[in-house]
Amino acid sequence: MMKTILAGVLFGLALVAPVQAQTVNAGTYNVEGTNLDGSAYNGTATITLTSETTCAIEWNTGAVTSNGICMLYDNAFAAAYVLEDAVGLIVYQVKADGSLEGAWTISGKDGSGSEILTPQ
């Protein structure tokens, strides 16, 4: 009986709690990340919205520029990109402060790197 009451209370709280929609804004972001070997990199990324849920993204990290497409789904933000001859994928979590925190990988490589985008 107690489990049923507790479940009902939790369900009721979920209904009255405000729904907070996550969004990703167009603009320039500071990039801080780690490569597959653990070394650090930084730079900028520019996001250009192409619809309510899709965008184009360009990273400039050191002498390397890569371009990709991106998509927002709930609080997940994913991008696919080309880096030299390889295809890469990064999945970010959209944070309440507008930053994006994620992990990435490149086809044909082992492991993953990490990256944080912070709005400028």
mmCIF file of C-alpha atoms in Angstrom:
data_model
loop_
_atom_site.group_PDB
_atom_site.id
_atom_site.type_symbol
_atom_site.label_atom_id
_atom_site.label_comp_id
_atom_site.label_asym_id
_atom_site.label_seq_id
_atom_site.Cartn_x
_atom_site.Cartn_y
_atom_site.Cartn_z
ATOM 1 C CA MET A 1 0.000 0.000 0.000
ATOM 2 C CA MET A 2 2.793 2.449 0.938
ATOM 3 C CA LYS A 3 4.524 1.821 -2.409
ATOM 4 C CA THR A 4 1.308 2.659 -4.253
ATOM 5 C CA ILE A 5 0.896 5.931 -2.341
ATOM 6 C CA LEU A 6 4.540 6.876 -2.884
ATOM 7 C CA ALA A 7 4.269 6.105 -6.599
ATOM 8 C CA GLY A 8 1.139 8.264 -6.821
ATOM 9 C CA VAL A 9 2.829 11.179 -5.062
ATOM 10 C CA LEU A 10 5.905 10.969 -7.314
ATOM 11 C CA PHE A 11 3.687 10.798 -10.413
ATOM 12 C CA GLY A 12 1.738 13.852 -9.226
ATOM 13 C CA LEU A 13 4.945 15.816 -8.631
ATOM 14 C CA ALA A 14 6.127 14.956 -12.114
ATOM 15 C CA LEU A 15 2.921 16.408 -13.544
ATOM 16 C CA VAL A 16 3.184 19.721 -11.696
ATOM 17 C CA ALA A 17 6.947 20.190 -12.119
ATOM 18 C CA PRO A 18 7.668 22.756 -14.824
ATOM 19 C CA VAL A 19 8.897 21.367 -18.098
ATOM 20 C CA GLN A 20 12.129 23.030 -19.097
ATOM 21 C CA ALA A 21 12.783 22.853 -22.816
ATOM 22 C CA GLN A 22 16.440 22.680 -23.757
ATOM 23 C CA THR A 23 17.697 24.669 -26.662
ATOM 24 C CA VAL A 24 20.906 25.361 -28.485
ATOM 25 C CA ASN A 25 21.559 28.914 -29.596
ATOM 26 C CA ALA A 26 23.242 30.036 -32.784
ATOM 27 C CA GLY A 27 26.563 31.745 -32.259
ATOM 28 C CA THR A 28 30.173 31.227 -31.332
ATOM 29 C CA TYR A 29 31.262 28.914 -28.527
ATOM 30 C CA ASN A 30 34.599 28.433 -26.777
ATOM 31 C CA VAL A 31 35.865 24.863 -27.204
ATOM 32 C CA GLU A 32 37.821 22.899 -24.600
ATOM 33 C CA GLY A 33 38.478 19.238 -25.214
ATOM 34 C CA THR A 34 40.676 16.198 -24.975
ATOM 35 C CA ASN A 35 41.959 14.205 -27.932
ATOM 36 C CA LEU A 36 41.847 10.421 -28.167
ATOM 37 C CA ASP A 37 45.332 10.271 -26.625
ATOM 38 C CA GLY A 38 44.271 12.477 -23.679
ATOM 39 C CA SER A 39 46.051 15.641 -24.849
ATOM 40 C CA ALA A 40 44.140 18.914 -24.568
ATOM 41 C CA TYR A 41 42.921 21.209 -27.337
ATOM 42 C CA ASN A 42 40.899 24.409 -27.510
ATOM 43 C CA GLY A 43 39.443 26.810 -30.016
ATOM 44 C CA THR A 44 36.037 27.971 -31.161
ATOM 45 C CA ALA A 45 32.927 26.471 -32.717
ATOM 46 C CA THR A 46 30.257 28.352 -34.643
ATOM 47 C CA ILE A 47 26.704 27.019 -34.758
ATOM 48 C CA THR A 48 24.320 28.220 -37.484
ATOM 49 C CA LEU A 49 20.687 27.144 -37.091
ATOM 50 C CA THR A 50 19.056 25.721 -40.225
ATOM 51 C CA SER A 51 15.694 24.814 -38.616
ATOM 52 C CA GLU A 52 14.204 24.436 -35.133
ATOM 53 C CA THR A 53 16.096 21.166 -34.623
ATOM 54 C CA THR A 54 18.974 21.171 -37.126
ATOM 55 C CA CYS A 55 22.095 23.237 -37.692
ATOM 56 C CA ALA A 56 25.525 23.499 -39.258
ATOM 57 C CA ILE A 57 28.625 23.590 -37.065
ATOM 58 C CA GLU A 58 32.222 24.585 -37.743
ATOM 59 C CA TRP A 59 35.078 23.916 -35.322
ATOM 60 C CA ASN A 60 38.369 25.836 -35.440
ATOM 61 C CA THR A 61 40.893 24.214 -33.131
ATOM 62 C CA GLY A 62 44.469 25.250 -33.763
ATOM 63 C CA ALA A 63 45.261 24.777 -37.438
ATOM 64 C CA VAL A 64 42.372 22.322 -37.893
ATOM 65 C CA THR A 65 38.949 23.308 -39.236
ATOM 66 C CA SER A 66 36.137 20.775 -39.515
ATOM 67 C CA ASN A 67 32.527 21.192 -40.626
ATOM 68 C CA GLY A 68 29.467 19.194 -39.784
ATOM 69 C CA ILE A 69 25.741 18.959 -39.413
ATOM 70 C CA CYS A 70 23.985 18.856 -36.079
ATOM 71 C CA MET A 71 20.634 18.059 -34.542
ATOM 72 C CA LEU A 72 18.893 18.794 -31.240
ATOM 73 C CA TYR A 73 16.654 16.138 -29.693
ATOM 74 C CA ASP A 74 15.369 16.765 -26.154
ATOM 75 C CA ASN A 75 18.501 17.526 -24.124
ATOM 76 C CA ALA A 76 20.788 15.674 -26.530
ATOM 77 C CA PHE A 77 22.675 17.502 -29.237
ATOM 78 C CA ALA A 78 24.561 15.430 -31.827
ATOM 79 C CA ALA A 79 26.867 16.362 -34.670
ATOM 80 C CA ALA A 80 28.487 14.427 -37.482
ATOM 81 C CA TYR A 81 31.551 15.906 -39.148
ATOM 82 C CA VAL A 82 34.394 15.217 -41.528
ATOM 83 C CA LEU A 83 37.969 15.482 -40.252
ATOM 84 C CA GLU A 84 40.480 14.927 -43.049
ATOM 85 C CA ASP A 85 39.481 11.522 -44.507
ATOM 86 C CA ALA A 86 37.464 10.285 -41.524
ATOM 87 C CA VAL A 87 33.899 10.744 -40.315
ATOM 88 C CA GLY A 88 33.398 11.820 -36.720
ATOM 89 C CA LEU A 89 30.474 11.800 -34.328
ATOM 90 C CA ILE A 90 29.940 13.805 -31.149
ATOM 91 C CA VAL A 91 27.028 13.652 -28.733
ATOM 92 C CA TYR A 92 26.553 16.494 -26.256
ATOM 93 C CA GLN A 93 24.273 16.971 -23.295
ATOM 94 C CA VAL A 94 22.686 20.429 -23.277
ATOM 95 C CA LYS A 95 23.265 22.040 -19.878
ATOM 96 C CA ALA A 96 20.956 24.587 -18.201
ATOM 97 C CA ASP A 97 23.569 27.345 -18.643
ATOM 98 C CA GLY A 98 23.612 26.834 -22.439
ATOM 99 C CA SER A 99 26.903 24.954 -22.525
ATOM 100 C CA LEU A 100 27.258 21.630 -24.320
ATOM 101 C CA GLU A 101 29.197 18.753 -22.740
ATOM 102 C CA GLY A 102 29.985 15.699 -24.792
ATOM 103 C CA ALA A 103 32.086 12.830 -26.038
ATOM 104 C CA TRP A 104 33.311 12.214 -29.579
ATOM 105 C CA THR A 105 34.942 9.585 -31.724
ATOM 106 C CA ILE A 106 36.324 9.199 -35.232
ATOM 107 C CA SER A 107 35.722 6.282 -37.595
ATOM 108 C CA GLY A 108 38.580 3.789 -37.633
ATOM 109 C CA LYS A 109 39.995 4.972 -34.276
ATOM 110 C CA ASP A 110 39.745 3.424 -30.824
ATOM 111 C CA GLY A 111 38.369 5.318 -27.860
ATOM 112 C CA SER A 112 36.729 8.667 -27.457
ATOM 113 C CA GLY A 113 37.598 12.240 -26.619
ATOM 114 C CA SER A 114 35.662 14.799 -24.627
ATOM 115 C CA GLU A 115 34.547 18.328 -25.392
ATOM 116 C CA ILE A 116 32.782 21.256 -23.768
ATOM 117 C CA LEU A 117 31.320 24.132 -25.765
ATOM 118 C CA THR A 118 30.633 27.298 -23.769
ATOM 119 C CA PRO A 119 28.690 30.195 -25.336
ATOM 120 C CA GLN A 120 30.776 33.348 -25.800
#
